[in-house]
mmCIF file of C-alpha atoms in Angstrom:
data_model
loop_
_atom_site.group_PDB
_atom_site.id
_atom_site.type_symbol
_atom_site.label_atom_id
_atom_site.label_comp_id
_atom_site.label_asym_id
_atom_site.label_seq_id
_atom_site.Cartn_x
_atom_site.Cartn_y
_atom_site.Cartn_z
ATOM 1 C CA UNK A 84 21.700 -11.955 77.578
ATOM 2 C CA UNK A 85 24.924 -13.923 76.161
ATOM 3 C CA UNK A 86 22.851 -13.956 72.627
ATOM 4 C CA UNK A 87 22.342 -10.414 72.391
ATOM 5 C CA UNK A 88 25.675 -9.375 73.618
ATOM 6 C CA UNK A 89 27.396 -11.624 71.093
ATOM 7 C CA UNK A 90 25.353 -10.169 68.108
ATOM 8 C CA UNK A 91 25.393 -6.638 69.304
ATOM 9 C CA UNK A 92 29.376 -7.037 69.754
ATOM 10 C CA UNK A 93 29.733 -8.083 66.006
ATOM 11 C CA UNK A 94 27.280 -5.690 65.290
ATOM 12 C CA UNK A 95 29.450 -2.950 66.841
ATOM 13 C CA UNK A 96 32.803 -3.972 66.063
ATOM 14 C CA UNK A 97 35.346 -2.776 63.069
ATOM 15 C CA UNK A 98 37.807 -5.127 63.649
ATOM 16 C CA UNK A 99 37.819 -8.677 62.803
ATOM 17 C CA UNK A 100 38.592 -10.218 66.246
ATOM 18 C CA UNK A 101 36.165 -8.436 67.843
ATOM 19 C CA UNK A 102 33.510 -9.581 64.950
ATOM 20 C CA UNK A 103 34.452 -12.783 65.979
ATOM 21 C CA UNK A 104 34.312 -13.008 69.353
ATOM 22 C CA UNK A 105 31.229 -11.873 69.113
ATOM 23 C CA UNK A 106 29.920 -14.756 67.231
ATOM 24 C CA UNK A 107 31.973 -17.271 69.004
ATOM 25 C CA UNK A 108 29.952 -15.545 72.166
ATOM 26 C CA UNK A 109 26.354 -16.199 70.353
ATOM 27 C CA UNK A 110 27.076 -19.686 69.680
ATOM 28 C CA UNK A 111 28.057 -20.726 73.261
ATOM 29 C CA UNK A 112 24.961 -18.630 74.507
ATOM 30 C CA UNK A 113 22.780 -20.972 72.501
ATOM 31 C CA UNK A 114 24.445 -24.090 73.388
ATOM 32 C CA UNK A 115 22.408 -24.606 76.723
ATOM 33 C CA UNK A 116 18.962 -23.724 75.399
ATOM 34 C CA UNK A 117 19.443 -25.824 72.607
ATOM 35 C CA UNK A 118 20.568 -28.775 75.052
ATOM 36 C CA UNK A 119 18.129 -28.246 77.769
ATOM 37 C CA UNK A 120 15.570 -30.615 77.138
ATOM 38 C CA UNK A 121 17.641 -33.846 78.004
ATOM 39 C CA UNK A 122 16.706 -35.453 74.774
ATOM 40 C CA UNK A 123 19.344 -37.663 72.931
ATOM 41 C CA UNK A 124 17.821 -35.883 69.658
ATOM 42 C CA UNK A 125 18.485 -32.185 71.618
ATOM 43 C CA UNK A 126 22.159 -33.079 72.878
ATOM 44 C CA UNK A 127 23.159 -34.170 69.312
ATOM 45 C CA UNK A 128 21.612 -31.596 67.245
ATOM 46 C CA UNK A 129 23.392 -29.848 69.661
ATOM 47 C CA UNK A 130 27.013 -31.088 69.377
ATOM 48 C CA UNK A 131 26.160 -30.716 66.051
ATOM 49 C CA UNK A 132 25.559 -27.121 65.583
ATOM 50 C CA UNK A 133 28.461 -26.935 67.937
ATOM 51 C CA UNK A 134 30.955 -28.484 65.547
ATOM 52 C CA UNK A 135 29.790 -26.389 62.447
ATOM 53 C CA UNK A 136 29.907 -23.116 64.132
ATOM 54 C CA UNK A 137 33.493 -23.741 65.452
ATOM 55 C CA UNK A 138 34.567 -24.608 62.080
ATOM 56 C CA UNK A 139 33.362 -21.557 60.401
ATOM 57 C CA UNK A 140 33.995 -19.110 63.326
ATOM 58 C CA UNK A 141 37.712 -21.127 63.033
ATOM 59 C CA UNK A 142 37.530 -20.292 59.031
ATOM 60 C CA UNK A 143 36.653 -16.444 59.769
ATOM 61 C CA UNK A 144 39.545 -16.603 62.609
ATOM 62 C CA UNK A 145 42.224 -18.153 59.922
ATOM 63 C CA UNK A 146 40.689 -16.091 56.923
ATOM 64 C CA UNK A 147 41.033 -12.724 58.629
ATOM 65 C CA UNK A 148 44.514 -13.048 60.440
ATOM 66 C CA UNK A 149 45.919 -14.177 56.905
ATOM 67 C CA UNK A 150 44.055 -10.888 55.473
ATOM 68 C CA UNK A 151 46.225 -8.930 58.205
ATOM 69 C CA UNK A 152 49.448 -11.088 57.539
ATOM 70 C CA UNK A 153 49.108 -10.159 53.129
ATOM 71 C CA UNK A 154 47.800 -6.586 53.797
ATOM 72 C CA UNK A 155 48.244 -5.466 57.391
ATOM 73 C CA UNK A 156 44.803 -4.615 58.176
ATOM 74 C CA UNK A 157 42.433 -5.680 60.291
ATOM 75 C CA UNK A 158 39.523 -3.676 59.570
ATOM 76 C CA UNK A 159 36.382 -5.440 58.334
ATOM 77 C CA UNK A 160 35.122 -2.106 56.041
ATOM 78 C CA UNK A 161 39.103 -2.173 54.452
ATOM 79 C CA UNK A 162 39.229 -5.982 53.175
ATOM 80 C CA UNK A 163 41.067 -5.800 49.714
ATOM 81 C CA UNK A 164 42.448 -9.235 49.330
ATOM 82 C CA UNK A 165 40.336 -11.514 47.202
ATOM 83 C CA UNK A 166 41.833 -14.862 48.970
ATOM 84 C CA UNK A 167 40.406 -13.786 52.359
ATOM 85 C CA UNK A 168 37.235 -12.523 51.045
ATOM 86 C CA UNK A 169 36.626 -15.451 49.544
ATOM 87 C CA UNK A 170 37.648 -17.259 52.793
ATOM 88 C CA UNK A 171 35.567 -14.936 55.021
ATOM 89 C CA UNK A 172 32.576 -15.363 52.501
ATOM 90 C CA UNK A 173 32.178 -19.512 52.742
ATOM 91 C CA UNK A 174 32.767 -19.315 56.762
ATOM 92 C CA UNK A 175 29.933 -16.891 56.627
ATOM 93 C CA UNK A 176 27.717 -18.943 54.361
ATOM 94 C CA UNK A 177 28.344 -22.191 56.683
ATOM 95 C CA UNK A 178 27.312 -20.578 59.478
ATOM 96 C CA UNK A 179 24.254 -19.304 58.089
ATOM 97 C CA UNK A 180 23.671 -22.408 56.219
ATOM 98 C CA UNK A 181 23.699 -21.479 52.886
ATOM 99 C CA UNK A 182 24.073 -24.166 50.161
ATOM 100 C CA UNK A 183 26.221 -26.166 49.781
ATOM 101 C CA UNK A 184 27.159 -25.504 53.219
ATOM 102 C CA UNK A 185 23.600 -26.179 54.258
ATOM 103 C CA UNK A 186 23.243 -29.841 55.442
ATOM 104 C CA UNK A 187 23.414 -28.905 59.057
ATOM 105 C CA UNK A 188 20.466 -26.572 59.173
ATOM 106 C CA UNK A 189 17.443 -29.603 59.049
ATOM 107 C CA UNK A 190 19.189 -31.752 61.061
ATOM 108 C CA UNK A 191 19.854 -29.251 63.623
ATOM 109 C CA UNK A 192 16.735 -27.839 63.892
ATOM 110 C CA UNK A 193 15.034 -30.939 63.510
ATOM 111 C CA UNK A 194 16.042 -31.914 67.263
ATOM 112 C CA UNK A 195 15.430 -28.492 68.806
ATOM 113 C CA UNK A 196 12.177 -27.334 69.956
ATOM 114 C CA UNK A 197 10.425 -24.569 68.645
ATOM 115 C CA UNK A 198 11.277 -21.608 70.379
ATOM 116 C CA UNK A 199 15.166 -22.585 70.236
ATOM 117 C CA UNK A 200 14.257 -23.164 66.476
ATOM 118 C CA UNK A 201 12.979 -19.887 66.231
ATOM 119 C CA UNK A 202 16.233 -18.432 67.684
ATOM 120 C CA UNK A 203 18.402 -20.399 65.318
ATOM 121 C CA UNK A 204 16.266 -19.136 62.498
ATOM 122 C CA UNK A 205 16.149 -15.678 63.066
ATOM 123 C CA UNK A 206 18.691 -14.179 65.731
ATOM 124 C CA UNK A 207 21.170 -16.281 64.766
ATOM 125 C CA UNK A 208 21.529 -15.152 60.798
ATOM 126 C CA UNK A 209 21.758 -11.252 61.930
ATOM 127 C CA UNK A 210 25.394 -11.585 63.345
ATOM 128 C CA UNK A 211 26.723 -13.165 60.433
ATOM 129 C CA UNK A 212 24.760 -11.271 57.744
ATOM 130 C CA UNK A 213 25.721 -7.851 59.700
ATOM 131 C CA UNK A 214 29.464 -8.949 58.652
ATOM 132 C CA UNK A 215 28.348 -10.147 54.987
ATOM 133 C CA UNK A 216 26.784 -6.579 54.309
ATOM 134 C CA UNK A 217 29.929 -5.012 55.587
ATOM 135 C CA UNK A 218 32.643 -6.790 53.521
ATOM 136 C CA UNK A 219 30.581 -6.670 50.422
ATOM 137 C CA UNK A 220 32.675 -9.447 48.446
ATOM 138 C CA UNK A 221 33.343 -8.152 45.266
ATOM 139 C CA UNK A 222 33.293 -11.789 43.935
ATOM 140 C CA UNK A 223 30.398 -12.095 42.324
ATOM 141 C CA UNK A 224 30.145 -15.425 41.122
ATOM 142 C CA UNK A 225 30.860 -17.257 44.356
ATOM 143 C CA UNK A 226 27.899 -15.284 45.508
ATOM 144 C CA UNK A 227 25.629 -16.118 42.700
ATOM 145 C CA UNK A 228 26.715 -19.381 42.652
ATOM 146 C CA UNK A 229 25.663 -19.653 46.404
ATOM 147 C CA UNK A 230 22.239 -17.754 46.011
ATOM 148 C CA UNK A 231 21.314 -19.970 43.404
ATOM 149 C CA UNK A 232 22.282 -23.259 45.244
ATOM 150 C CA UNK A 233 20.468 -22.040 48.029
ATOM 151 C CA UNK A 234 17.308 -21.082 46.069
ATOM 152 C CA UNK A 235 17.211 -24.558 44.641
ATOM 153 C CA UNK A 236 18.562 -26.924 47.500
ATOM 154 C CA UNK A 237 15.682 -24.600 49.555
ATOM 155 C CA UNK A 238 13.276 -25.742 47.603
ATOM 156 C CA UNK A 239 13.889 -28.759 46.795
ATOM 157 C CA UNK A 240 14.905 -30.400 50.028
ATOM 158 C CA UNK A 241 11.781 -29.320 51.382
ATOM 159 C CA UNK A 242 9.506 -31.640 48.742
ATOM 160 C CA UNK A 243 10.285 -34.118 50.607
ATOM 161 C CA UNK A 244 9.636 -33.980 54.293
ATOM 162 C CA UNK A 245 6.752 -34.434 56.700
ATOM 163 C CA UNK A 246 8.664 -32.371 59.339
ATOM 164 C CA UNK A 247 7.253 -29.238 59.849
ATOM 165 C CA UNK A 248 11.141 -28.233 61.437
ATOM 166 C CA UNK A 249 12.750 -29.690 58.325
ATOM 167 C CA UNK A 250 10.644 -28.034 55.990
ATOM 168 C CA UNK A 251 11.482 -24.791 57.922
ATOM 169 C CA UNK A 252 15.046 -25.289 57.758
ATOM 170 C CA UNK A 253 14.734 -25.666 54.115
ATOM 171 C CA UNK A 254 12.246 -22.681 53.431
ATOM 172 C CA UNK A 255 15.109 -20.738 55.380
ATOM 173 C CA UNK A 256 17.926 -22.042 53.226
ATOM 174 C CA UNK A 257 15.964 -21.074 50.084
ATOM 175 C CA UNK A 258 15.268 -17.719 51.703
ATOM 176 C CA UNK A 259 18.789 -16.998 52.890
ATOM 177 C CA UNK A 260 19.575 -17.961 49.093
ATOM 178 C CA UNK A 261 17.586 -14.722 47.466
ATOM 179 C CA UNK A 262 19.260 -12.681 50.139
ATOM 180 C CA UNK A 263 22.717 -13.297 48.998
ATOM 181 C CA UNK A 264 21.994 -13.159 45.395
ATOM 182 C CA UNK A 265 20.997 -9.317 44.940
ATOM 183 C CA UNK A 266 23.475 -8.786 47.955
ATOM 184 C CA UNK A 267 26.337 -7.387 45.205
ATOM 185 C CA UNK A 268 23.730 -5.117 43.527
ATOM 186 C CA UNK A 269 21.749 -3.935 46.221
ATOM 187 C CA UNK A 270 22.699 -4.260 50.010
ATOM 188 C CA UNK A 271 19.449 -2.407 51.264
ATOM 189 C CA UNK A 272 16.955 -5.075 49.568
ATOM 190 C CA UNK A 273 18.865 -7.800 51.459
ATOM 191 C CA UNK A 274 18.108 -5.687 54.091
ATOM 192 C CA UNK A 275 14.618 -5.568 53.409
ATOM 193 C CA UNK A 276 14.637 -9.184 52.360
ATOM 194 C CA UNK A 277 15.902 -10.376 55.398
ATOM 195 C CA UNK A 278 14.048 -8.391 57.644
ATOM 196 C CA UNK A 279 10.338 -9.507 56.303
ATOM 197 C CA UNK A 280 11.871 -13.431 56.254
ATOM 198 C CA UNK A 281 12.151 -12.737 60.375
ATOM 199 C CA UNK A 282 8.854 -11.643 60.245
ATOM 200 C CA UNK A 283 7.172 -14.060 58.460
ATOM 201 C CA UNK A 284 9.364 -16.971 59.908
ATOM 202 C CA UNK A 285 8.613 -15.573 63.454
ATOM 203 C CA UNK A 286 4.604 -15.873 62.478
ATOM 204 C CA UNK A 287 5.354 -19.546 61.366
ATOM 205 C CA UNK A 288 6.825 -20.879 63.956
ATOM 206 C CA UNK A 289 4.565 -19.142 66.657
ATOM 207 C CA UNK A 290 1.949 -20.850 65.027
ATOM 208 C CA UNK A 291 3.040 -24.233 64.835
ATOM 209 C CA UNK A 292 3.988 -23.327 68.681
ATOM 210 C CA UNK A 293 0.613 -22.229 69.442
ATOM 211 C CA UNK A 294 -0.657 -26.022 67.887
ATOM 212 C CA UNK A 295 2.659 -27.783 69.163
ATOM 213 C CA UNK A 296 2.883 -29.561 66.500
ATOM 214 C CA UNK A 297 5.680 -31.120 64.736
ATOM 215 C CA UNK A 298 4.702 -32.701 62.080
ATOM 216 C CA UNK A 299 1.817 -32.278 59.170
ATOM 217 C CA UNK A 300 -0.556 -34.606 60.161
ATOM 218 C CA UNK A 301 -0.695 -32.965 63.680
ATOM 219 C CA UNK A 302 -1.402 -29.462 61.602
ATOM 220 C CA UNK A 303 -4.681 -31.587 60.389
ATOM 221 C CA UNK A 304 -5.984 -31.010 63.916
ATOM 222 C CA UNK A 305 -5.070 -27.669 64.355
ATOM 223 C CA UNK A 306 -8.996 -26.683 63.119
ATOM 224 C CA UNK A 307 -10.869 -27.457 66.218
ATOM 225 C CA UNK A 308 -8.287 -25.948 68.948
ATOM 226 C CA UNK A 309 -7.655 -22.619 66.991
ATOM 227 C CA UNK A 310 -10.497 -21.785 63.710
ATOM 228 C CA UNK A 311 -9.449 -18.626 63.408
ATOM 229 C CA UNK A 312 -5.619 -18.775 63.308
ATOM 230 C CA UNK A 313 -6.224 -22.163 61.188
ATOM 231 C CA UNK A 314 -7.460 -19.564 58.652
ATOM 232 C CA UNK A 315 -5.018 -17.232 58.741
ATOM 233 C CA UNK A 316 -2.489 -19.738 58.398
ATOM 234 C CA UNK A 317 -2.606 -20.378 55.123
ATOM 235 C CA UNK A 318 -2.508 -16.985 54.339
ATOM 236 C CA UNK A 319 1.511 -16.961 56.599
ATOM 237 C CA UNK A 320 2.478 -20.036 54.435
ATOM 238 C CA UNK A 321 1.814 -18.124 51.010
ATOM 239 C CA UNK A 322 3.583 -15.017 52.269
ATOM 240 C CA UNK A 323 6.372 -17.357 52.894
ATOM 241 C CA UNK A 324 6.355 -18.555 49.196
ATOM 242 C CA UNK A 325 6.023 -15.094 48.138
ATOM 243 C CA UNK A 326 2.755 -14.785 46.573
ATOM 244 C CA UNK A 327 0.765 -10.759 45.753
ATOM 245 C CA UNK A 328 -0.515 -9.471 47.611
ATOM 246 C CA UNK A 329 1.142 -10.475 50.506
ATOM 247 C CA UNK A 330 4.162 -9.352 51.844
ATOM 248 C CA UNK A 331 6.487 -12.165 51.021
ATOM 249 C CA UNK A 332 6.081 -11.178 47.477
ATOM 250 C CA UNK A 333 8.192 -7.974 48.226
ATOM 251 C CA UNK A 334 11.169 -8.492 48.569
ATOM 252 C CA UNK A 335 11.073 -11.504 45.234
ATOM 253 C CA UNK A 336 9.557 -8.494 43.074
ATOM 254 C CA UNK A 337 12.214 -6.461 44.107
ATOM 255 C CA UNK A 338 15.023 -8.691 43.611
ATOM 256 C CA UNK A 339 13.980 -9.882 40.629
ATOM 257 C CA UNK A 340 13.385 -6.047 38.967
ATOM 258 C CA UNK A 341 17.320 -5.172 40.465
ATOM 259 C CA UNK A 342 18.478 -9.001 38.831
ATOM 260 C CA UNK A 343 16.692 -7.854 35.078
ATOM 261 C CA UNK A 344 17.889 -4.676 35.667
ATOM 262 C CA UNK A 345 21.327 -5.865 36.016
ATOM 263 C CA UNK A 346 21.320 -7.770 32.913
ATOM 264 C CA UNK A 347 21.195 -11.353 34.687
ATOM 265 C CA UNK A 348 17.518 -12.262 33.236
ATOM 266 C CA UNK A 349 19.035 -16.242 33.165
ATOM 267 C CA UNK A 350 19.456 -15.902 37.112
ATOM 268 C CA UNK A 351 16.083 -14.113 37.904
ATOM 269 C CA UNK A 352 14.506 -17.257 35.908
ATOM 270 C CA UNK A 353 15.962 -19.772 37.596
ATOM 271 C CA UNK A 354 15.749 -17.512 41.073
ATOM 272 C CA UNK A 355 11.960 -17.567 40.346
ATOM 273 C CA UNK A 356 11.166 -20.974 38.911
ATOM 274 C CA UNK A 357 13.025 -22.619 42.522
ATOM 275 C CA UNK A 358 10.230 -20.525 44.046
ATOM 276 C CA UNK A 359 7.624 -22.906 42.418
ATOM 277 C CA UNK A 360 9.435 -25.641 44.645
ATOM 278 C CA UNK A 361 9.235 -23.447 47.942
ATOM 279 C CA UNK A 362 5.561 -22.937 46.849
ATOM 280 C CA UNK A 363 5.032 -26.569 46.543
ATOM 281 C CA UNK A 364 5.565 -27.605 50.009
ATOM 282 C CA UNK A 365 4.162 -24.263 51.302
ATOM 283 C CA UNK A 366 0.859 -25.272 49.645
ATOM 284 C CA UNK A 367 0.744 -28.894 51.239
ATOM 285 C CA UNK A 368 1.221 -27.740 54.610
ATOM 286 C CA UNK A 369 -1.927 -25.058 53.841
ATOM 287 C CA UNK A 370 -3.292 -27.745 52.076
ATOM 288 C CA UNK A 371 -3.233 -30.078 55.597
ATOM 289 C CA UNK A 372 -4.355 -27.571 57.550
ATOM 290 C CA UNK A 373 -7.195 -25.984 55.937
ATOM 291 C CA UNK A 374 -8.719 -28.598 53.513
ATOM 292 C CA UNK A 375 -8.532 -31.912 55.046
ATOM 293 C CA UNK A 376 -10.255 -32.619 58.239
ATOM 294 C CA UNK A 377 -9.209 -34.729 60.921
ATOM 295 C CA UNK A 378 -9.243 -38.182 61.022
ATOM 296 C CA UNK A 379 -7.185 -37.543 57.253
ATOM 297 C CA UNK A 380 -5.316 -40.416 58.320
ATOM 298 C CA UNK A 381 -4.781 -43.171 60.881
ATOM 299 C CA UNK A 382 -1.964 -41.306 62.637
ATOM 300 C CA UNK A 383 -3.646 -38.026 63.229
ATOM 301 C CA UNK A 384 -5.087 -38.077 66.572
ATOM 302 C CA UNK A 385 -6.927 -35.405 68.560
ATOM 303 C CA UNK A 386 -4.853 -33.846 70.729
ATOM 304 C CA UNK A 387 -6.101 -32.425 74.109
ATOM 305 C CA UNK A 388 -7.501 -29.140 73.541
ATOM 306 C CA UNK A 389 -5.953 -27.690 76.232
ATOM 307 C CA UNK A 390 -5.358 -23.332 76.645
ATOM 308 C CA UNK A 391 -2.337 -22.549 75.428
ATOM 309 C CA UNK A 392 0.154 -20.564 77.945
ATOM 310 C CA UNK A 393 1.465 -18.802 74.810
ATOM 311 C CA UNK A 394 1.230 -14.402 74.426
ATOM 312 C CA UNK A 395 -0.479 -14.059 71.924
ATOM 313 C CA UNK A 396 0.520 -10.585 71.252
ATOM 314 C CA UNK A 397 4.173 -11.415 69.449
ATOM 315 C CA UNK A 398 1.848 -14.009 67.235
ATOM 316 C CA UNK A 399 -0.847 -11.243 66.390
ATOM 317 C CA UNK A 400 1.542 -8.938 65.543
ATOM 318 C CA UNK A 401 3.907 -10.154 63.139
ATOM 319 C CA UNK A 402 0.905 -12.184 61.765
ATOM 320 C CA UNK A 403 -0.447 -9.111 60.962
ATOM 321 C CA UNK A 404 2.972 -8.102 59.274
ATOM 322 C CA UNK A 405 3.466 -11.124 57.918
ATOM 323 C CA UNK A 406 -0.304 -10.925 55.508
ATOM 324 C CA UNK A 407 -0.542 -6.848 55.163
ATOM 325 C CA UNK A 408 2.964 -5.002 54.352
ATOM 326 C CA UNK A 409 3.167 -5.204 51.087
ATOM 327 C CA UNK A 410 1.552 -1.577 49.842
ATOM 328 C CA UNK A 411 4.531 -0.028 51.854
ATOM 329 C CA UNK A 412 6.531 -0.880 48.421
ATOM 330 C CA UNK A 413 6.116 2.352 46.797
ATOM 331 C CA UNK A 414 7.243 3.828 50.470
ATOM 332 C CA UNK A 415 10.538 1.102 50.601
ATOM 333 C CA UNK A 416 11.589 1.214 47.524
ATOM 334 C CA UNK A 417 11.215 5.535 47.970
ATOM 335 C CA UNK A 418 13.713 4.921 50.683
#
């Protein structure tokens, strides 16, 4: 209840200490279902999170009552200054976890489990993205400069890891990144953007909730308990890496037409090549869970097959989202 008033305050609020109250509210909602497993890995990915929120939400607080003390205005749609934009904008990127503001994202979700990860990754960007969209900061560097970090920290932080939480942290980071970069040109493919990343992160981490597992070599053994979501699966992955026809490839076609179109042809490159790295990773996870079979290594054990207390409708249906949306295009782009 706390994390939907918070985001439906800064959703409905037009002046900046309402926006944030509202997402001081959301992070001290998530606070005890991030901490309730009594895990020393839970309680300091907690205090974590904690820290990093209150210094951004402190940033916004600073940025905006020096916006009213130069202007006298303390309407979000009416920010003029460039100092406080700029202000508002990096607050707003660290607690989303944009790059280079990004390094508390895997950690943090590292120690969570995966429904609280699946909060963090989803619920938790709309507040701060519904404040993004409104101020629209007209400085356009910082914000390409920030998509493009993000695009390429996304990607390439993810090479690395064997953590399936990590590598979703990272794949959300690199996400997050193509958001902000067409934000300046086109607010409603963010929009779009944004809202097929919930969708296909929702389908990814149900999964890996429906297998409980954690890690990749646990994904290895995901054949016997579920074949036919094992299938589908890597079908989510490549959505998430935004390959046709899927619908992950979307909102990258899009954004990539709008970047050429807007004479930044260097950007789109670069935007698209730090896919390749996102794609990477994608394809070893498919690439564990598909074409190796268990025993692939020493540490992969069977689990118990036991039936999984999970609905399976949320799963079905965003799955289902996640692999088929993308001949709505002609309709989207329409609108």
């Amino acid at each position: 209840f706390g994390l939907g008033l918070g985001t439906t305050i800064t959703f409905a609020s037009s002046h900046w200490l309402l926006a944030w109250m509202g997402l001081e509210m959301n992070t001290l909602a998530i606070i005890p279902l991030m901490a309730q497993h009594h895990h020393p890995r839970a309680v300091e990915a907690t205090t974590k999170y904690f820290l990093t929120q209150a210094a951004a939400a402190a940033t916004l607080l600073f940025a905006s009552i020096t916006n009213a003390w130069l202007t006298g205005q303390w309407e979000i749609q009416q920010i003029t200054h460039p100092l406080p934009t700029t202000m508002i904008t990096l607050a707003l990127a660290l607690k989303i976890g944009l790059a280079p503001l990004h390094a508390w994202l895997p950690e943090v979700l590292q120690g969570l489990d995966l429904t609280t990860g699946l909060i963090l990754s989803t619920w938790q960007k709309l507040a701060p993205f519904a404040l993004i969209l409104q101020i629209q900061p007209s400085n356009s560097t910082t914000l390409i400069i920030l998509g493009l970090a993000s695009t390429l920290i996304g990607g390439w932080g993810g090479l690395n890891q064997t953590q399936l939480r990590k590598i979703l942290a990272y794949s959300s980071i690199a996400h997050l990144g193509w958001m902000i970069l067409i934000l300046q040109f086109s607010p409603s493919i963010t929009l779009l953007t944004l809202l097929t990343y919930l969708i296909m992160t929702s389908s990814t981490f149900l999964v890996f909730k429906l297998n409980k597992s954690t890690n990749i070599n646990t994904l290895a053994t995901s054949w016997a308990k579920a074949p036919a979501l094992t299938a589908l699966t890597p079908l989510i992955l490549l959505s998430l890496g935004g390959l046709p026809p899927l619908t992950g490839f979307m909102p990258k076609w899009l954004i990539l037409q709008e970047l050429t179109k807007q004479g930044l042809a260097p950007t789109a490159t670069l935007a698209a090549l730090s896919a390749l790295l996102s794609l990477y990773f994608y394809l070893r996870l498919s690439y564990a869970m598909t074409l190796t079979i268990s025993p692939n290594s020493l540490v992969g054990t069977t689990p118990w097959r036991l039936p999984s207390t999970q609905l399976t409708y949320p799963l079905a249906t965003s799955t289902a989202m996640t692999i088929c949306l993308v001949p709505l295009t002609p309709a989207i782009s329409a609108l």
